[in-house]
Coordinates of N, CA and C and ligand atoms in Angstrom, one line a residue:
M387 N 0.9 -1.2 0.2 CA -0.1 -0.4 -0.1 C 0.9 1.7 0.3
K388 N 0.2 2.0 -0.9 CA 1.5 3.7 -0.6 C 1.3 4.9 0.1
K389 N 2.5 4.3 0.7 CA 2.0 5.3 2.7 C 1.4 6.9 1.7
T390 N 0.8 7.9 2.4 CA 0.4 8.7 2.2 C 1.3 10.0 2.8
K391 N 1.5 10.7 2.2 CA 2.8 11.7 2.4 C 2.2 12.2 3.8
Q392 N 3.1 12.4 4.9 CA 2.6 13.4 5.7 C 2.5 14.4 5.7
K393 N 1.5 15.3 6.5 CA 1.2 17.0 6.3 C 1.6 17.7 7.3
F394 N 2.8 19.1 6.9 CA 3.4 19.4 8.2 C 2.7 21.2 8.2
Y395 N 2.5 21.5 9.2 CA 2.4 22.9 9.9 C 3.5 23.3 10.3
L396 N 3.7 25.2 9.3 CA 4.6 26.5 9.4 C 3.0 26.7 10.0
V397 N 3.8 27.4 11.1 CA 3.2 28.1 11.9 C 3.9 29.6 12.7
A398 N 3.7 30.9 11.6 CA 3.8 32.0 12.3 C 3.0 32.2 13.1
N399 N 4.1 32.7 14.3 CA 3.0 34.1 16.1 C 3.9 35.0 16.0
W400 N 3.7 36.2 15.2 CA 4.5 37.5 15.1 C 4.2 38.2 16.9
K401 N 3.7 37.4 17.6 CA 3.3 38.2 18.3 C 3.2 39.5 18.6
M402 N 3.2 40.9 19.6 CA 3.0 41.5 18.9 C 4.2 42.5 17.6
N403 N 4.5 42.5 17.4 CA 5.4 42.6 15.8 C 4.7 42.7 14.6
P404 N 5.1 42.7 13.4 CA 6.2 44.7 13.7 C 5.1 45.5 14.1
I405 N 6.1 46.5 14.7 CA 5.4 47.6 15.1 C 4.4 49.0 14.7
T406 N 4.6 48.3 13.0 CA 3.7 49.3 12.4 C 2.6 48.2 10.4
Q407 N 2.2 49.0 10.2 CA 1.4 48.3 9.3 C 1.6 48.2 8.2
K408 N 3.4 49.0 7.7 CA 3.7 48.6 6.6 C 5.1 47.9 6.4
K409 N 4.9 47.8 8.0 CA 6.5 46.8 7.9 C 6.0 45.9 8.1
S410 N 4.8 44.9 8.8 CA 4.0 43.9 8.5 C 3.5 43.7 7.4
T411 N 2.8 44.9 6.5 CA 2.6 44.8 5.2 C 3.1 44.0 4.3
S412 N 4.7 44.3 4.1 CA 6.1 44.4 3.7 C 6.3 42.5 3.6
L413 N 6.8 42.1 5.3 CA 6.7 41.3 6.2 C 6.3 39.8 4.9
A414 N 4.4 40.6 5.7 CA 3.7 39.1 4.7 C 3.9 39.2 2.9
L415 N 3.6 39.7 2.7 CA 4.0 40.4 1.3 C 5.4 39.3 0.6
D416 N 7.3 39.5 1.4 CA 7.8 38.7 1.7 C 7.8 37.8 1.4
I417 N 7.3 37.0 2.3 CA 6.2 35.6 2.6 C 5.8 35.0 1.2
A418 N 4.9 35.5 1.3 CA 4.2 35.3 0.1 C 4.6 34.8 -0.9
Q419 N 5.6 35.7 -1.1 CA 6.6 36.0 -2.7 C 7.5 34.9 -2.6
G420 N 7.8 34.1 -1.1 CA 8.7 33.9 -1.4 C 8.5 32.3 -0.8
I421 N 7.0 32.1 -0.4 CA 6.7 30.4 -0.2 C 5.5 30.2 -2.3
S422 N 4.9 28.6 -2.4 CA 4.5 28.0 -2.7 C 3.2 27.3 -2.0
E423 N 2.4 26.9 -2.4 CA 1.6 26.3 -1.9 C 1.1 24.9 -2.1
K424 N 2.1 24.1 -1.3 CA 2.8 23.0 -1.3 C 1.0 21.7 -0.6
P425 N 1.1 20.8 -1.5 CA 0.1 19.9 -0.7 C 0.3 19.3 0.8
N426 N 1.6 19.2 1.1 CA 2.1 18.7 2.1 C 2.2 19.6 3.1
L427 N 2.2 21.7 3.8 CA 2.9 22.1 4.6 C 1.6 22.9 4.1
D428 N 1.3 23.4 5.0 CA -0.1 24.2 4.8 C 1.2 25.6 6.0
V429 N 0.8 26.9 5.5 CA 1.4 27.8 6.2 C 0.8 29.0 6.9
V430 N 0.4 29.3 7.9 CA 0.0 30.1 8.7 C 0.5 30.7 9.3
I431 N 0.0 32.0 8.9 CA 0.7 33.9 9.8 C -0.3 33.7 10.6
C432 N 0.3 34.1 11.4 CA -1.1 34.7 13.4 C 0.2 35.7 13.4
P433 N -0.6 37.1 12.8 CA -0.6 38.5 13.2 C -0.8 38.7 14.3
P434 N -1.2 40.3 14.8 CA -1.4 40.8 15.4 C -2.5 41.7 14.9
D435 N -4.2 41.0 16.0 CA -5.3 41.3 15.2 C -5.8 42.0 14.3
L436 N -5.2 43.8 14.8 CA -5.3 44.8 13.6 C -3.9 43.6 12.4
Y437 N -3.5 43.9 12.1 CA -3.6 43.5 11.2 C -3.8 42.5 10.3
I438 N -4.9 41.9 11.0 CA -5.4 40.4 10.4 C -6.2 41.6 9.0
G439 N -6.7 41.5 8.6 CA -7.4 42.0 7.6 C -6.5 41.9 6.3
M440 N -5.6 43.0 6.4 CA -4.4 43.3 5.6 C -3.6 41.6 5.4
V441 N -3.3 41.2 6.2 CA -3.3 39.4 6.1 C -3.4 39.1 4.4
A442 N -4.8 39.0 5.8 CA -5.3 37.9 4.8 C -5.6 38.5 3.3
D443 N -5.6 40.0 2.9 CA -5.7 39.8 1.5 C -4.5 40.0 0.9
I444 N -3.4 39.7 1.3 CA -1.9 39.1 0.5 C -2.4 37.8 1.0
A445 N -2.7 36.6 1.5 CA -2.5 35.6 1.8 C -3.5 34.9 0.6
N446 N -2.9 34.4 -0.4 CA -2.7 33.7 -1.4 C -2.4 32.1 -1.1
N447 N -1.7 32.4 -0.9 CA -1.2 31.0 -0.6 C -0.2 30.5 1.1
F448 N -0.9 31.1 1.6 CA -0.6 30.9 3.8 C -2.2 31.0 4.2
Y449 N -2.1 30.1 4.9 CA -3.9 31.0 5.5 C -3.3 32.0 6.8
V450 N -4.5 32.3 7.8 CA -4.3 33.9 8.3 C -5.2 33.2 10.0
G451 N -4.0 33.4 11.3 CA -4.7 32.9 12.4 C -4.1 34.0 13.0
G452 N -5.4 34.0 14.2 CA -4.8 35.1 15.6 C -4.7 34.3 16.3
Q453 N -3.9 35.1 17.5 CA -3.5 35.0 18.0 C -3.4 34.1 19.5
N454 N -5.6 34.6 20.2 CA -6.6 34.5 21.0 C -7.5 35.3 20.9
C455 N -8.4 34.7 21.2 CA -10.0 35.8 21.7 C -10.3 34.5 21.9
F456 N -11.5 35.2 22.5 CA -12.5 35.4 23.4 C -14.0 34.5 23.6
W457 N -14.1 33.7 25.0 CA -15.2 32.9 24.1 C -16.3 33.5 23.9
E458 N -16.8 35.2 23.9 CA -18.5 35.2 23.9 C -18.4 35.6 22.9
R459 N -19.1 35.4 21.8 CA -19.9 35.8 20.2 C -19.6 37.2 20.0
N460 N -20.3 37.9 21.1 CA -19.8 39.2 21.1 C -20.7 39.8 21.6
G461 N -20.6 41.4 22.2 CA -21.9 41.9 23.5 C -20.3 43.0 23.9
A462 N -20.9 43.6 25.0 CA -19.7 44.7 25.7 C -19.3 43.7 26.7
F463 N -17.9 43.6 26.5 CA -17.1 42.6 26.6 C -15.2 43.1 25.5
T464 N -15.6 45.1 26.3 CA -14.0 45.5 25.6 C -13.4 45.0 25.6
G465 N -12.0 45.2 24.7 CA -11.0 44.8 24.3 C -10.6 43.5 23.1
Q466 N -11.9 42.7 23.4 CA -11.9 41.7 23.0 C -12.7 41.4 21.8
A467 N -12.2 40.1 21.1 CA -12.0 39.0 19.5 C -12.7 38.3 19.6
S468 N -14.1 38.0 19.2 CA -14.9 37.0 19.3 C -13.7 36.1 18.2
A469 N -14.8 34.6 18.5 CA -14.3 33.9 17.2 C -14.3 33.9 15.6
V470 N -15.9 34.5 16.2 CA -16.9 34.7 14.9 C -16.1 35.7 14.5
M471 N -15.7 36.4 14.9 CA -15.2 38.0 14.1 C -13.6 37.4 13.6
L472 N -12.8 36.6 13.8 CA -11.6 36.9 13.8 C -11.8 34.9 12.7
T473 N -13.1 34.6 11.8 CA -13.3 34.0 10.8 C -13.9 34.8 9.8
D474 N -15.0 36.1 10.4 CA -15.4 36.7 9.2 C -14.1 37.5 8.9
A475 N -12.7 37.7 9.5 CA -11.6 38.5 9.2 C -11.1 37.8 8.2
G476 N -11.1 36.0 7.8 CA -10.4 35.5 7.3 C -9.7 34.7 7.8
C477 N -9.8 34.5 9.0 CA -8.4 34.1 9.5 C -9.5 31.7 9.8
K478 N -8.1 31.4 9.5 CA -8.5 30.2 9.5 C -8.6 29.1 10.7
Y479 N -6.8 29.4 11.2 CA -7.0 28.8 12.9 C -7.0 29.8 14.0
V480 N -6.8 29.6 14.9 CA -5.8 30.6 16.4 C -5.9 29.8 17.5
I481 N -4.6 30.7 17.7 CA -4.1 29.8 18.5 C -4.4 30.5 20.1
L482 N -4.3 29.2 20.8 CA -4.9 29.7 22.1 C -4.0 28.8 23.2
G483 N -4.4 30.0 24.9 CA -3.5 29.6 25.6 C -1.8 29.8 25.8
H484 N -1.1 30.1 24.3 CA -0.5 30.1 24.6 C 0.7 31.2 26.1
S485 N 1.6 30.9 26.0 CA 2.4 30.6 27.6 C 2.4 32.2 28.3
E486 N 2.6 33.0 27.4 CA 2.2 34.5 27.5 C 0.8 35.3 27.7
Q487 N 0.1 34.1 27.0 CA -1.4 34.9 27.9 C -1.1 34.3 28.8
R488 N -0.6 33.2 29.8 CA -1.2 32.5 31.0 C -0.5 33.5 31.8
K489 N 0.7 34.2 31.2 CA 1.6 35.1 32.5 C 0.3 35.6 33.2
L490 N -0.3 36.4 31.3 CA -1.3 38.0 32.0 C -2.1 37.3 31.8
G491 N -2.3 36.2 33.4 CA -3.8 35.3 33.6 C -4.5 34.5 32.8
E492 N -4.2 34.0 31.9 CA -5.6 33.3 31.1 C -4.8 32.1 31.7
T493 N -6.2 31.1 31.6 CA -5.5 30.0 33.1 C -6.5 28.6 32.0
N494 N -6.5 27.1 33.0 CA -6.9 26.2 32.0 C -8.0 26.3 31.4
K495 N -8.9 26.8 32.8 CA -10.5 26.7 32.7 C -11.3 28.0 31.2
S496 N -9.7 28.7 31.6 CA -10.1 29.8 30.1 C -9.7 29.4 29.1
V497 N -9.2 28.7 28.8 CA -7.9 28.0 27.9 C -9.7 27.4 27.6
N498 N -9.7 26.3 28.3 CA -11.1 25.5 27.9 C -12.4 26.4 27.2
K499 N -12.2 26.9 27.9 CA -14.2 28.3 27.0 C -13.7 28.6 26.0
K500 N -12.4 29.0 25.9 CA -11.8 29.9 24.5 C -12.1 28.1 23.7
V501 N -11.6 27.1 23.9 CA -11.7 26.7 22.9 C -13.2 25.6 22.4
K502 N -13.9 26.1 23.5 CA -14.8 25.2 23.0 C -15.8 26.3 22.1
A503 N -15.8 27.9 22.6 CA -16.3 28.6 21.5 C -16.0 28.6 20.3
V504 N -14.4 28.1 20.2 CA -13.6 28.4 18.9 C -14.2 26.9 17.6
L505 N -14.5 26.1 18.6 CA -15.0 24.4 17.9 C -16.4 24.5 16.9
K506 N -16.5 26.0 17.8 CA -18.0 25.5 16.8 C -18.0 26.8 15.8
T507 N -17.3 28.0 15.5 CA -17.1 28.2 14.3 C -16.5 26.8 13.9
S508 N -15.9 27.6 12.3 CA -15.1 27.0 11.5 C -13.5 26.7 11.9
L509 N -12.9 27.8 12.9 CA -11.7 27.9 12.8 C -11.2 26.8 13.7
K510 N -9.7 26.3 13.8 CA -9.4 25.6 14.2 C -7.9 25.8 15.2
P511 N -8.7 25.3 16.7 CA -7.8 26.0 17.5 C -6.1 25.3 17.2
I512 N -4.9 25.8 17.7 CA -3.8 25.2 18.1 C -3.9 25.2 19.4
I513 N -3.8 24.6 20.3 CA -4.3 24.4 21.5 C -2.4 24.6 22.5
A514 N -2.0 25.5 23.2 CA -0.5 25.9 23.7 C -0.4 24.7 24.8
I515 N 0.5 24.2 24.6 CA 0.9 23.4 26.4 C 2.3 23.5 27.1
G516 N 2.4 24.3 27.8 CA 4.2 23.9 28.3 C 4.9 23.9 29.7
E517 N 5.1 23.2 29.9 CA 6.0 23.1 31.1 C 6.6 24.5 31.4
K518 N 7.2 25.2 33.1 CA 8.5 26.3 33.6 C 9.5 26.1 33.1
S519 N 9.6 24.4 33.4 CA 11.3 24.5 34.0 C 11.3 23.0 33.2
R520 N 13.3 23.0 33.1 CA 13.7 22.1 31.9 C 13.8 20.9 33.2
S521 N 13.6 20.9 33.8 CA 14.5 20.0 35.5 C 14.0 18.1 34.9
K522 N 12.2 18.4 34.3 CA 11.8 17.2 34.5 C 12.7 16.7 33.0
A523 N 12.6 17.4 32.9 CA 12.6 16.4 30.8 C 14.4 16.6 30.7
D524 N 14.6 17.1 31.5 CA 16.9 17.2 31.7 C 16.9 15.4 31.9
Q525 N 15.8 14.8 33.2 CA 15.6 14.2 33.5 C 14.8 12.9 32.9
G526 N 14.7 13.0 32.0 CA 13.7 12.3 30.6 C 12.5 12.1 31.1
E527 N 11.9 13.0 32.0 CA 9.8 12.7 33.0 C 9.5 14.0 32.2
I528 N 8.6 14.3 32.6 CA 7.0 14.7 32.0 C 6.8 15.0 32.5
D529 N 6.6 16.4 32.8 CA 6.6 17.4 34.1 C 4.6 17.5 34.1
V530 N 4.2 17.0 35.4 CA 2.6 17.1 35.6 C 2.0 17.8 34.9
S531 N 2.6 19.2 34.9 CA 1.3 20.7 34.1 C 1.4 19.5 32.9
L532 N 2.0 19.4 32.2 CA 1.5 19.0 30.9 C 0.0 17.7 30.7
Q533 N 0.4 17.2 31.6 CA -0.7 16.9 31.6 C -2.5 17.0 32.3
E534 N -1.9 18.2 33.1 CA -3.2 19.3 33.7 C -4.0 20.5 32.9
Q535 N -2.7 20.8 31.5 CA -3.4 21.7 30.9 C -4.0 21.3 29.6
L536 N -3.1 19.9 29.3 CA -4.2 19.6 27.9 C -6.1 19.0 28.4
Q537 N -5.3 17.8 29.7 CA -7.1 17.7 30.4 C -8.5 18.5 30.2
K538 N -7.6 19.6 31.1 CA -8.6 20.6 30.5 C -9.1 21.8 29.7
A539 N -7.7 22.1 29.1 CA -8.4 22.0 27.9 C -9.3 21.3 26.9
F540 N -9.6 20.5 27.4 CA -10.2 19.3 26.5 C -11.4 18.7 27.1
E541 N -11.4 19.6 28.5 CA -12.6 19.3 29.5 C -14.1 19.4 29.2
G542 N -15.1 18.2 28.4 CA -16.3 19.1 27.4 C -16.3 18.6 26.9
I543 N -14.9 18.5 25.6 CA -15.0 18.5 24.4 C -15.1 16.9 23.7
S544 N -15.7 16.6 23.3 CA -16.7 15.3 22.6 C -15.3 14.6 21.5
A545 N -15.3 13.4 20.7 CA -14.5 13.1 20.1 C -14.0 14.3 19.4
Q546 N -15.4 13.7 18.2 CA -16.1 14.8 16.8 C -14.8 16.2 16.6
K547 N -15.7 16.8 18.2 CA -14.8 18.3 17.8 C -13.3 17.8 19.0
A548 N -12.8 17.3 19.2 CA -11.3 17.2 19.7 C -10.4 17.0 18.2
K549 N -10.7 15.7 17.1 CA -10.9 15.7 16.1 C -10.4 17.1 15.0
N550 N -10.7 18.2 16.1 CA -10.3 19.0 14.9 C -9.4 20.0 15.2
T551 N -8.9 19.5 16.6 CA -7.6 20.8 17.2 C -6.1 20.3 16.7
I552 N -5.6 21.1 17.1 CA -4.3 20.9 16.6 C -3.3 21.2 17.6
I553 N -2.5 20.6 18.8 CA -2.0 20.9 19.6 C -0.5 21.5 20.0
A554 N -0.3 22.1 20.5 CA 0.9 22.8 20.0 C 1.7 23.2 21.0
Y555 N 2.9 21.5 21.2 CA 4.1 22.0 22.8 C 5.3 23.3 22.9
E556 N 5.4 23.4 23.4 CA 6.0 24.4 24.2 C 6.1 24.9 24.9
P557 N 7.6 23.9 25.4 CA 8.2 24.3 26.6 C 8.5 25.7 27.5
I558 N 7.8 26.1 28.4 CA 8.3 27.9 28.6 C 9.8 28.0 28.1
W559 N 11.0 27.4 29.0 CA 12.1 27.2 28.9 C 12.7 27.2 27.6
A560 N 11.7 27.6 26.7 CA 13.4 27.2 25.3 C 12.2 28.4 24.1
I561 N 11.6 28.9 25.3 CA 11.1 29.8 23.6 C 11.0 31.4 24.3
G562 N 11.9 31.7 22.9 CA 12.5 32.7 22.7 C 14.2 32.9 23.2
T563 N 14.4 32.0 24.0 CA 15.5 31.7 24.4 C 17.3 31.5 23.7
G564 N 16.4 30.9 22.2 CA 17.9 30.8 21.5 C 18.3 29.3 21.7
S565 N 17.1 28.4 23.1 CA 18.6 27.4 22.9 C 16.7 25.4 23.1
A566 N 16.4 25.1 22.0 CA 15.4 24.5 21.4 C 15.4 23.6 23.4
A567 N 14.6 22.7 23.1 CA 14.5 21.6 23.8 C 15.1 20.7 22.2
S568 N 15.8 19.4 23.3 CA 16.3 18.8 22.4 C 14.9 17.7 21.9
T569 N 16.0 16.8 20.4 CA 14.6 16.5 20.0 C 13.9 15.1 20.5
D570 N 14.9 14.3 21.4 CA 15.1 13.6 21.8 C 13.2 13.6 23.5
E571 N 13.3 15.4 23.7 CA 12.5 15.5 24.8 C 11.4 15.8 24.6
V572 N 11.7 16.5 22.6 CA 11.0 16.3 22.2 C 9.5 15.0 21.5
M573 N 10.6 14.3 21.3 CA 10.4 12.5 20.9 C 9.4 12.0 22.7
A574 N 9.8 12.5 23.9 CA 9.5 11.7 24.4 C 7.8 12.4 24.7
V575 N 7.9 13.8 24.8 CA 6.5 14.3 25.2 C 5.3 14.4 24.4
R576 N 6.1 13.7 23.2 CA 4.7 13.4 21.3 C 4.4 12.0 22.0
I577 N 4.5 11.2 22.5 CA 4.5 10.5 22.8 C 3.2 10.3 24.3
F578 N 3.7 11.2 24.9 CA 2.9 11.5 25.8 C 1.7 11.8 25.8
I579 N 1.8 12.4 24.8 CA 0.3 13.4 24.6 C -0.1 12.6 23.5
K580 N 0.5 11.5 23.1 CA -0.3 10.5 22.2 C -1.3 9.7 23.3
K581 N -0.1 9.2 24.1 CA -0.9 8.3 25.0 C -1.9 8.6 26.1
L582 N -2.0 10.2 26.7 CA -2.6 10.0 27.1 C -3.9 11.0 25.8
L583 N -4.2 11.7 24.4 CA -4.9 10.8 23.6 C -5.6 9.8 23.1
S584 N -4.9 9.3 23.9 CA -5.9 8.0 23.6 C -6.3 7.8 24.3
K585 N -6.3 7.5 25.5 CA -6.4 7.6 26.6 C -8.0 8.2 27.1
M586 N -8.1 9.3 27.0 CA -9.3 10.4 27.1 C -10.1 10.8 26.3
Y587 N -9.4 10.3 24.6 CA -10.5 9.6 23.8 C -10.4 8.5 22.5
S588 N -9.3 8.5 21.7 CA -9.6 7.3 21.0 C -7.6 7.1 20.6
I589 N -7.4 5.2 20.2 CA -6.1 5.8 18.7 C -6.5 6.4 17.5
S590 N -7.3 6.8 17.5 CA -7.3 7.1 16.4 C -7.3 8.4 16.2
I591 N -8.3 8.7 18.3 CA -8.0 11.0 17.2 C -6.4 11.3 17.7
A592 N -5.9 10.1 18.7 CA -4.6 10.0 18.6 C -3.8 10.2 17.5
Q593 N -4.1 9.5 16.3 CA -2.9 9.3 15.6 C -3.3 11.2 14.3
H594 N -4.5 11.5 15.4 CA -4.8 12.0 14.4 C -4.9 13.7 13.8
V595 N -4.9 14.0 15.0 CA -4.0 15.0 16.0 C -3.0 15.4 15.9
P596 N -2.9 16.4 15.4 CA -1.0 16.8 14.9 C -1.0 18.2 15.6
L597 N 0.7 17.5 16.1 CA 1.5 18.2 17.5 C 2.3 18.9 16.5
L598 N 2.9 19.4 17.4 CA 2.9 20.4 16.4 C 4.5 20.8 18.2
Y599 N 5.9 21.3 17.0 CA 6.7 22.0 18.6 C 7.0 23.5 18.0
G600 N 7.0 23.9 19.7 CA 7.7 25.6 19.4 C 8.5 25.9 20.6
G601 N 9.7 26.6 19.6 CA 11.0 27.2 20.9 C 11.7 27.7 20.5
S602 N 12.0 28.5 20.5 CA 13.6 28.7 19.4 C 13.5 27.7 18.1
T603 N 13.0 27.7 17.8 CA 12.8 27.1 16.1 C 13.7 27.7 15.4
N604 N 14.3 27.4 14.1 CA 14.7 28.1 13.1 C 15.3 27.6 11.8
S605 N 16.1 27.6 10.9 CA 16.9 27.0 10.4 C 17.0 25.9 10.3
K606 N 18.4 26.0 10.8 CA 19.2 25.6 11.3 C 18.2 24.0 11.9
N607 N 17.3 24.1 12.5 CA 17.2 22.7 13.4 C 15.8 22.1 12.9
C608 N 15.1 23.7 12.3 CA 13.2 23.0 11.9 C 12.9 21.6 11.8
T609 N 14.2 21.1 10.0 CA 13.4 19.5 9.9 C 13.4 18.3 11.2
D610 N 14.7 18.9 11.8 CA 15.0 17.9 13.3 C 13.9 17.9 13.6
F611 N 12.9 18.1 14.4 CA 11.5 18.1 15.3 C 10.9 18.0 14.5
L612 N 10.5 16.8 13.0 CA 9.8 16.7 12.1 C 10.2 15.3 11.5
K613 N 11.6 15.1 11.6 CA 12.6 13.0 11.3 C 12.6 13.0 12.3
L614 N 13.3 13.9 13.6 CA 13.4 12.8 14.6 C 12.6 12.7 15.3
S615 N 11.8 13.1 15.7 CA 11.5 14.2 17.1 C 9.0 13.4 16.3
G616 N 9.4 13.3 15.6 CA 8.5 12.9 14.8 C 6.9 14.3 14.5
M617 N 7.4 15.0 14.7 CA 6.3 15.9 15.3 C 5.1 16.4 14.0
D618 N 4.9 16.5 14.0 CA 3.6 17.1 12.3 C 3.9 19.0 12.1
G619 N 4.3 19.7 12.8 CA 5.2 21.0 12.7 C 5.1 22.0 13.0
L620 N 5.9 23.4 13.4 CA 6.4 24.5 14.2 C 4.9 24.9 14.1
L621 N 5.5 25.3 15.9 CA 4.9 26.6 15.9 C 6.3 28.2 15.8
V622 N 6.6 28.8 15.4 CA 7.8 29.7 15.5 C 7.2 31.2 15.1
G623 N 8.5 31.6 16.3 CA 7.9 32.5 17.3 C 9.0 33.9 15.8
G624 N 10.2 34.7 17.3 CA 11.3 35.3 16.5 C 11.5 35.1 15.1
A625 N 11.5 33.7 13.9 CA 12.2 33.3 13.0 C 11.5 33.9 12.2
S626 N 9.8 33.9 12.0 CA 8.5 34.0 11.8 C 9.1 36.0 11.2
L627 N 9.6 36.5 12.5 CA 9.5 37.7 11.9 C 11.2 38.5 10.3
N628 N 11.5 36.9 10.3 CA 12.7 37.5 8.6 C 12.2 35.9 8.3
S629 N 11.5 37.5 7.0 CA 10.9 36.5 6.5 C 12.3 35.4 5.4
K630 N 13.6 36.2 5.7 CA 15.0 34.9 4.3 C 14.9 33.6 5.4
E631 N 14.7 34.1 6.5 CA 14.7 33.0 7.2 C 13.6 32.1 7.4
F632 N 12.6 32.6 7.5 CA 11.0 32.1 7.1 C 10.8 31.1 6.5
I633 N 11.1 31.5 5.2 CA 11.4 31.2 3.7 C 12.5 29.9 3.2
K634 N 13.3 29.8 4.5 CA 14.4 28.4 4.5 C 13.3 27.8 4.8
M635 N 13.6 27.9 6.5 CA 12.6 27.1 7.2 C 11.5 26.0 5.9
F636 N 10.9 26.8 5.7 CA 9.8 26.5 4.4 C 10.1 25.6 3.2
N637 N 11.2 26.2 2.9 CA 11.8 25.4 1.6 C 12.7 23.8 2.8
Q638 N 13.2 23.8 3.7 CA 13.5 23.2 3.9 C 12.4 21.4 4.7
I639 N 11.1 22.5 4.9 CA 10.3 21.4 5.3 C 10.0 20.3 4.0
S640 N 9.3 21.8 2.9 CA 8.8 21.2 2.0 C 9.6 19.9 1.5
D641 N 10.9 20.0 1.0 CA 12.1 18.8 0.8 C 12.0 17.2 1.3
L642 N 11.4 17.9 2.6 CA 11.3 16.6 3.6 C 10.1 15.1 3.1
Ligands
LIG731 P1 10.1 31.3 19.4 O1 8.9 31.5 20.1 O2 10.1 30.6 18.3 O3 10.8 32.8 19.3 O4 11.2 30.3 20.5 C1 8.1 30.3 20.3 C2 6.7 30.8 20.4 O5 6.2 31.1 21.3 O6 5.4 30.8 19.8

């Protein structure tokens, strides 16, 4: 039987960058010019909310995602944007539970409410989980907080809905530090998440849900996490703000 080619995801998390609309437009245009549509590789750009419309206008060979959203649909919620609004603005994905949001007060409970709201729309949530320190990973152990974050994010979510999610493992100690997790550490967490999903749902859900790695990825290490750790893609912060570097990552992954 012919093995179908693994599908990969390359997700750019621009965070609160670039600082002007002009710079964001030129970054999006440079990326669009440097990449092409590939059947086995989906590129997703997650700009700040303010730039979503503009980036969506440029997005002819990549998808657009939000970096967060609120769980209510609309109403008196100053400063919030809903999943429905993101969908209407052209998003297909949204990152939820990023550690930088958790640091500002996001909880496992609020992540769960957001996952539920997002799964009522056509948006796919990219649910981020990650532990604070490397001490356990160093000893080949899995931090208990990962299990809690994952189980709570999926509380009350049916198997049918869970199928429509993506999970991103982003160890906090590896984010923005220039020092990524080792491929062994990422593989151990991948196996752990798969086992947990198969307990929570079924083996087929565990096989179906894509797992991404994020934390100091770049053109030098990007393919290792896919080839050696078995991940399905990457959530890229810093390196996604440099079009040349991001395009290099795209080219290497599309050659796999
Ligand atoms: P980094 O960020 O690639 O700059 O480490 C990843 C993320 O926070 O999503």
